[in-house]
PDB file of C-alpha atoms in Angstrom:
ATOM      1  CA  MET A   1     -57.471 100.761   1.740  1.00  0.00           C
ATOM      2  CA  GLU A   2     -59.847 102.671   4.032  1.00  0.00           C
ATOM      3  CA  ARG A   3     -59.104 103.254   7.809  1.00  0.00           C
ATOM      4  CA  ASP A   4     -61.460 100.288   8.844  1.00  0.00           C
ATOM      5  CA  GLN A   5     -59.851  98.043   6.309  1.00  0.00           C
ATOM      6  CA  ILE A   6     -56.414  98.881   7.579  1.00  0.00           C
ATOM      7  CA  ARG A   7     -57.584  98.200  11.116  1.00  0.00           C
ATOM      8  CA  ARG A   8     -58.976  94.904  10.359  1.00  0.00           C
ATOM      9  CA  ALA A   9     -55.887  93.975   8.536  1.00  0.00           C
ATOM     10  CA  TRP A  10     -53.756  94.858  11.561  1.00  0.00           C
ATOM     11  CA  ASP A  11     -56.082  92.909  13.874  1.00  0.00           C
ATOM     12  CA  GLU A  12     -55.759  89.827  11.620  1.00  0.00           C
ATOM     13  CA  ILE A  13     -51.905  89.938  11.501  1.00  0.00           C
ATOM     14  CA  ALA A  14     -51.202  91.388  15.050  1.00  0.00           C
ATOM     15  CA  ARG A  15     -49.984  88.261  16.658  1.00  0.00           C
ATOM     16  CA  THR A  16     -48.064  86.998  13.608  1.00  0.00           C
ATOM     17  CA  TYR A  17     -46.255  90.290  13.242  1.00  0.00           C
ATOM     18  CA  ALA A  18     -45.400  90.331  17.079  1.00  0.00           C
ATOM     19  CA  GLU A  19     -44.086  86.667  16.885  1.00  0.00           C
ATOM     20  CA  ARG A  20     -41.911  87.343  13.658  1.00  0.00           C
ATOM     21  CA  ARG A  21     -40.467  90.625  15.121  1.00  0.00           C
ATOM     22  CA  ASN A  22     -36.942  90.536  16.780  1.00  0.00           C
ATOM     23  CA  PRO A  23     -37.217  92.521  20.103  1.00  0.00           C
ATOM     24  CA  ASP A  24     -33.628  93.445  19.949  1.00  0.00           C
ATOM     25  CA  GLY A  25     -31.788  95.537  17.170  1.00  0.00           C
ATOM     26  CA  SER A  26     -30.069  98.856  16.862  1.00  0.00           C
ATOM     27  CA  ASP A  27     -33.427 100.698  16.233  1.00  0.00           C
ATOM     28  CA  ALA A  28     -34.651 100.010  19.688  1.00  0.00           C
ATOM     29  CA  ALA A  29     -31.202 101.419  21.144  1.00  0.00           C
ATOM     30  CA  LEU A  30     -32.241 104.926  19.584  1.00  0.00           C
ATOM     31  CA  ILE A  31     -34.610 105.344  22.274  1.00  0.00           C
ATOM     32  CA  GLU A  32     -31.893 105.607  24.848  1.00  0.00           C
ATOM     33  CA  ASP A  33     -30.917 108.683  22.966  1.00  0.00           C
ATOM     34  CA  LEU A  34     -34.247 110.069  22.670  1.00  0.00           C
ATOM     35  CA  LEU A  35     -34.875 109.757  26.632  1.00  0.00           C
ATOM     36  CA  ALA A  36     -31.442 111.392  27.356  1.00  0.00           C
ATOM     37  CA  ASP A  37     -32.701 114.651  26.208  1.00  0.00           C
ATOM     38  CA  CYS A  38     -36.015 114.551  27.947  1.00  0.00           C
ATOM     39  CA  PRO A  39     -36.619 115.986  31.305  1.00  0.00           C
ATOM     40  CA  PRO A  40     -36.923 113.586  34.396  1.00  0.00           C
ATOM     41  CA  GLU A  41     -39.976 111.407  34.301  1.00  0.00           C
ATOM     42  CA  PRO A  42     -40.847 112.448  30.868  1.00  0.00           C
ATOM     43  CA  MET A  43     -44.339 111.740  29.232  1.00  0.00           C
ATOM     44  CA  VAL A  44     -43.755 109.801  26.277  1.00  0.00           C
ATOM     45  CA  ILE A  45     -46.285 108.545  23.624  1.00  0.00           C
ATOM     46  CA  ASP A  46     -45.569 105.545  21.297  1.00  0.00           C
ATOM     47  CA  ILE A  47     -47.588 105.735  17.982  1.00  0.00           C
ATOM     48  CA  GLY A  48     -48.336 102.536  16.522  1.00  0.00           C
ATOM     49  CA  CYS A  49     -47.253 100.663  19.449  1.00  0.00           C
ATOM     50  CA  GLY A  50     -48.653  97.227  18.287  1.00  0.00           C
ATOM     51  CA  ASP A  51     -47.610  94.415  20.872  1.00  0.00           C
ATOM     52  CA  GLY A  52     -45.397  96.948  22.528  1.00  0.00           C
ATOM     53  CA  ALA A  53     -42.329  94.780  22.663  1.00  0.00           C
ATOM     54  CA  ARG A  54     -40.118  96.785  20.446  1.00  0.00           C
ATOM     55  CA  THR A  55     -40.547 100.421  21.498  1.00  0.00           C
ATOM     56  CA  LEU A  56     -43.091 100.718  24.302  1.00  0.00           C
ATOM     57  CA  ALA A  57     -41.550  98.155  26.653  1.00  0.00           C
ATOM     58  CA  ASN A  58     -38.365 100.369  26.376  1.00  0.00           C
ATOM     59  CA  LEU A  59     -40.135 103.502  27.257  1.00  0.00           C
ATOM     60  CA  PRO A  60     -40.434 104.805  31.062  1.00  0.00           C
ATOM     61  CA  ALA A  61     -43.449 103.330  33.037  1.00  0.00           C
ATOM     62  CA  GLY A  62     -46.601 105.255  32.430  1.00  0.00           C
ATOM     63  CA  SER A  63     -45.910 105.884  28.790  1.00  0.00           C
ATOM     64  CA  VAL A  64     -48.843 106.055  26.471  1.00  0.00           C
ATOM     65  CA  GLY A  65     -49.263 103.522  23.624  1.00  0.00           C
ATOM     66  CA  VAL A  66     -51.488 104.467  20.673  1.00  0.00           C
ATOM     67  CA  ASP A  67     -52.574 101.991  17.951  1.00  0.00           C
ATOM     68  CA  LEU A  68     -55.383 101.703  15.521  1.00  0.00           C
ATOM     69  CA  SER A  69     -55.674  97.940  16.007  1.00  0.00           C
ATOM     70  CA  ARG A  70     -57.275  96.432  19.076  1.00  0.00           C
ATOM     71  CA  ALA A  71     -55.527  93.255  18.881  1.00  0.00           C
ATOM     72  CA  GLY A  72     -52.254  94.710  18.775  1.00  0.00           C
ATOM     73  CA  LEU A  73     -53.261  96.820  22.139  1.00  0.00           C
ATOM     74  CA  GLN A  74     -54.544  93.398  23.628  1.00  0.00           C
ATOM     75  CA  LEU A  75     -50.881  92.014  23.075  1.00  0.00           C
ATOM     76  CA  ALA A  76     -49.347  95.288  24.529  1.00  0.00           C
ATOM     77  CA  ALA A  77     -51.458  94.925  27.681  1.00  0.00           C
ATOM     78  CA  ASP A  78     -49.760  91.787  28.614  1.00  0.00           C
ATOM     79  CA  THR A  79     -46.259  92.753  27.283  1.00  0.00           C
ATOM     80  CA  VAL A  80     -46.203  96.351  28.981  1.00  0.00           C
ATOM     81  CA  PRO A  81     -48.844  96.301  31.751  1.00  0.00           C
ATOM     82  CA  SER A  82     -47.380  99.611  33.198  1.00  0.00           C
ATOM     83  CA  ALA A  83     -48.377 101.472  30.015  1.00  0.00           C
ATOM     84  CA  ALA A  84     -51.700 103.330  29.410  1.00  0.00           C
ATOM     85  CA  LEU A  85     -53.019 102.254  25.984  1.00  0.00           C
ATOM     86  CA  VAL A  86     -55.289 104.149  23.650  1.00  0.00           C
ATOM     87  CA  GLN A  87     -56.992 102.711  20.406  1.00  0.00           C
ATOM     88  CA  ALA A  88     -56.825 105.837  18.104  1.00  0.00           C
ATOM     89  CA  ASP A  89     -56.035 106.948  14.632  1.00  0.00           C
ATOM     90  CA  MET A  90     -52.945 108.843  14.628  1.00  0.00           C
ATOM     91  CA  ALA A  91     -54.457 111.448  12.281  1.00  0.00           C
ATOM     92  CA  SER A  92     -56.917 112.485  15.221  1.00  0.00           C
ATOM     93  CA  LEU A  93     -55.190 111.720  18.542  1.00  0.00           C
ATOM     94  CA  PRO A  94     -57.538 112.024  21.687  1.00  0.00           C
ATOM     95  CA  VAL A  95     -54.716 113.713  23.495  1.00  0.00           C
ATOM     96  CA  ALA A  96     -54.694 117.331  24.750  1.00  0.00           C
ATOM     97  CA  GLU A  97     -52.146 119.681  23.252  1.00  0.00           C
ATOM     98  CA  ASN A  98     -48.888 120.307  24.652  1.00  0.00           C
ATOM     99  CA  THR A  99     -48.933 117.014  26.630  1.00  0.00           C
ATOM    100  CA  ALA A 100     -45.845 114.712  25.616  1.00  0.00           C
ATOM    101  CA  ASP A 101     -42.076 115.572  26.139  1.00  0.00           C
ATOM    102  CA  ALA A 102     -41.338 112.997  23.420  1.00  0.00           C
ATOM    103  CA  MET A 103     -43.038 110.788  20.886  1.00  0.00           C
ATOM    104  CA  THR A 104     -42.013 107.631  18.830  1.00  0.00           C
ATOM    105  CA  ALA A 105     -43.495 106.478  15.610  1.00  0.00           C
ATOM    106  CA  TYR A 106     -41.627 103.328  14.544  1.00  0.00           C
ATOM    107  CA  HIS A 107     -42.564 101.776  11.246  1.00  0.00           C
ATOM    108  CA  ALA A 108     -46.089 103.541  11.657  1.00  0.00           C
ATOM    109  CA  VAL A 109     -46.863 106.711   9.637  1.00  0.00           C
ATOM    110  CA  PHE A 110     -46.408 104.796   6.052  1.00  0.00           C
ATOM    111  CA  HIS A 111     -49.529 102.639   6.770  1.00  0.00           C
ATOM    112  CA  VAL A 112     -51.600 105.919   6.661  1.00  0.00           C
ATOM    113  CA  PRO A 113     -52.540 107.423   3.064  1.00  0.00           C
ATOM    114  CA  ARG A 114     -49.816 109.835   2.217  1.00  0.00           C
ATOM    115  CA  SER A 115     -52.445 112.371   1.558  1.00  0.00           C
ATOM    116  CA  ASP A 116     -52.989 112.405   5.248  1.00  0.00           C
ATOM    117  CA  HIS A 117     -49.404 112.470   6.371  1.00  0.00           C
ATOM    118  CA  PRO A 118     -49.403 116.449   6.779  1.00  0.00           C
ATOM    119  CA  THR A 119     -52.548 116.007   8.892  1.00  0.00           C
ATOM    120  CA  VAL A 120     -50.543 113.303  11.062  1.00  0.00           C
ATOM    121  CA  TYR A 121     -47.446 115.376  11.519  1.00  0.00           C
ATOM    122  CA  ARG A 122     -49.503 118.372  12.594  1.00  0.00           C
ATOM    123  CA  GLU A 123     -51.264 116.186  15.304  1.00  0.00           C
ATOM    124  CA  PHE A 124     -47.791 115.125  16.528  1.00  0.00           C
ATOM    125  CA  ALA A 125     -46.771 118.849  16.871  1.00  0.00           C
ATOM    126  CA  ARG A 126     -50.023 119.643  18.601  1.00  0.00           C
ATOM    127  CA  VAL A 127     -49.592 116.827  21.069  1.00  0.00           C
ATOM    128  CA  LEU A 128     -45.877 117.467  21.839  1.00  0.00           C
ATOM    129  CA  LYS A 129     -44.938 120.284  24.096  1.00  0.00           C
ATOM    130  CA  PRO A 130     -42.833 123.118  22.356  1.00  0.00           C
ATOM    131  CA  GLY A 131     -39.304 121.660  22.415  1.00  0.00           C
ATOM    132  CA  GLY A 132     -40.533 118.095  22.432  1.00  0.00           C
ATOM    133  CA  ARG A 133     -38.804 115.411  20.412  1.00  0.00           C
ATOM    134  CA  LEU A 134     -40.069 113.116  17.833  1.00  0.00           C
ATOM    135  CA  LEU A 135     -38.258 109.978  17.010  1.00  0.00           C
ATOM    136  CA  MET A 136     -39.713 108.345  13.590  1.00  0.00           C
ATOM    137  CA  THR A 137     -38.826 106.066  10.756  1.00  0.00           C
ATOM    138  CA  LEU A 138     -38.236 107.774   7.541  1.00  0.00           C
ATOM    139  CA  PRO A 139     -39.572 106.106   4.131  1.00  0.00           C
ATOM    140  CA  THR A 140     -36.753 104.975   1.653  1.00  0.00           C
ATOM    141  CA  GLY A 141     -39.046 105.576  -1.543  1.00  0.00           C
ATOM    142  CA  ARG A 142     -42.286 107.023  -2.831  1.00  0.00           C
ATOM    143  CA  PHE A 143     -45.111 104.360  -3.380  1.00  0.00           C
ATOM    144  CA  GLU A 144     -48.731 103.602  -2.395  1.00  0.00           C
ATOM    145  CA  THR A 145     -49.586  99.858  -2.475  1.00  0.00           C
ATOM    146  CA  VAL A 146     -51.398  96.963  -1.126  1.00  0.00           C
ATOM    147  CA  ARG A 147     -49.059  94.103  -0.384  1.00  0.00           C
ATOM    148  CA  ASN A 148     -50.908  90.639  -0.332  1.00  0.00           C
ATOM    149  CA  GLY A 149     -49.387  87.888   1.808  1.00  0.00           C
ATOM    150  CA  TRP A 150     -47.552  90.325   4.031  1.00  0.00           C
ATOM    151  CA  MET A 151     -47.269  88.589   7.438  1.00  0.00           C
ATOM    152  CA  GLY A 152     -49.922  86.084   6.355  1.00  0.00           C
ATOM    153  CA  GLY A 153     -52.335  88.858   5.472  1.00  0.00           C
ATOM    154  CA  THR A 154     -52.718  92.138   3.600  1.00  0.00           C
ATOM    155  CA  MET A 155     -51.418  95.342   4.479  1.00  0.00           C
ATOM    156  CA  PHE A 156     -51.274  98.948   3.024  1.00  0.00           C
ATOM    157  CA  PHE A 157     -48.316 101.120   2.545  1.00  0.00           C
ATOM    158  CA  SER A 158     -48.045 104.732   1.482  1.00  0.00           C
ATOM    159  CA  THR A 159     -45.341 107.297   1.421  1.00  0.00           C
ATOM    160  CA  PRO A 160     -44.315 110.549  -0.674  1.00  0.00           C
ATOM    161  CA  GLY A 161     -40.809 109.721  -0.146  1.00  0.00           C
ATOM    162  CA  ARG A 162     -37.902 110.691   2.115  1.00  0.00           C
ATOM    163  CA  LYS A 163     -37.483 114.233   0.876  1.00  0.00           C
ATOM    164  CA  ARG A 164     -41.256 114.935   0.887  1.00  0.00           C
ATOM    165  CA  THR A 165     -41.446 113.606   4.402  1.00  0.00           C
ATOM    166  CA  LEU A 166     -38.837 115.626   5.720  1.00  0.00           C
ATOM    167  CA  GLU A 167     -40.473 118.840   4.251  1.00  0.00           C
ATOM    168  CA  GLN A 168     -43.809 117.943   5.663  1.00  0.00           C
ATOM    169  CA  LEU A 169     -42.148 117.677   9.154  1.00  0.00           C
ATOM    170  CA  ALA A 170     -40.748 121.188   8.655  1.00  0.00           C
ATOM    171  CA  GLU A 171     -44.070 122.335   7.439  1.00  0.00           C
ATOM    172  CA  ALA A 172     -45.758 121.102  10.587  1.00  0.00           C
ATOM    173  CA  GLY A 173     -43.278 122.901  12.770  1.00  0.00           C
ATOM    174  CA  PHE A 174     -40.384 120.435  13.444  1.00  0.00           C
ATOM    175  CA  GLU A 175     -36.832 121.219  13.279  1.00  0.00           C
ATOM    176  CA  ILE A 176     -34.885 118.048  11.928  1.00  0.00           C
ATOM    177  CA  VAL A 177     -31.829 117.342  14.455  1.00  0.00           C
ATOM    178  CA  ASP A 178     -30.364 114.078  13.229  1.00  0.00           C
ATOM    179  CA  THR A 179     -31.169 111.213  10.956  1.00  0.00           C
ATOM    180  CA  ARG A 180     -29.640 107.590  11.422  1.00  0.00           C
ATOM    181  CA  THR A 181     -29.830 104.266   9.540  1.00  0.00           C
ATOM    182  CA  VAL A 182     -30.206 101.117  11.805  1.00  0.00           C
ATOM    183  CA  THR A 183     -31.351  97.685  11.769  1.00  0.00           C
ATOM    184  CA  ASP A 184     -35.108  97.331  11.843  1.00  0.00           C
ATOM    185  CA  PRO A 185     -37.201  94.566  13.572  1.00  0.00           C
ATOM    186  CA  LEU A 186     -37.422  92.478  10.517  1.00  0.00           C
ATOM    187  CA  GLY A 187     -33.494  92.448   9.819  1.00  0.00           C
ATOM    188  CA  THR A 188     -33.325  95.024   7.388  1.00  0.00           C
ATOM    189  CA  ASP A 189     -31.962  98.677   7.532  1.00  0.00           C
ATOM    190  CA  SER A 190     -34.144 101.707   8.232  1.00  0.00           C
ATOM    191  CA  GLU A 191     -33.405 105.438   8.590  1.00  0.00           C
ATOM    192  CA  PHE A 192     -34.968 107.242  11.657  1.00  0.00           C
ATOM    193  CA  VAL A 193     -35.312 110.859  12.117  1.00  0.00           C
ATOM    194  CA  PHE A 194     -34.965 112.899  15.493  1.00  0.00           C
ATOM    195  CA  ALA A 195     -37.003 116.164  15.124  1.00  0.00           C
ATOM    196  CA  ASP A 196     -38.012 118.888  17.680  1.00  0.00           C
ATOM    197  CA  ASN A 197     -41.190 120.565  17.918  1.00  0.00           C
ATOM    198  CA  THR A 198     -40.640 124.356  17.356  1.00  0.00           C
ATOM    199  CA  GLY A 199     -44.022 125.168  18.679  1.00  0.00           C
ATOM    200  CA  GLY A 200     -44.565 127.333  15.716  1.00  0.00           C
TER     201      GLY A 200
END
């Protein structure tokens, strides 16, 4: 799927996705550990924020939510009125370099074509300050597919696999700190990675 097709797909299912996601779960608790290693009053960017209930709502006031979907951001504006919201492609973030102390990307990167993942991770590294921390979902397998009927619509999924994802993060300048498997919003288990931007 092309970027515009992916954006339209998210616009169509944004409300259904928000209604079906459980706002609780152990993956949300990872944010506490992320923030514990941040400076006071950190600047945090949430990539693929959607309606904001799962991740952005648990971040400090004034955090930035980025999403490709206008419909998702409209929901987030109601859910997290204190957040700054930006409609953008994660492969080309309209954010200055060395801006963020931390960044979250929950269930987000695998909706971008896997050929573009290295560009996405370089963007994350560019926007994060040296030493800034990324908290991101890791893929469980290697695939590229369109799922019809997903959340009542159609959605694109693409990943080079866990091992290659970790390699791409390292190539973009990230040092892997930890990985954890926790419960995701739809009641299954997902693995997450904490990675620090080495600035190099």
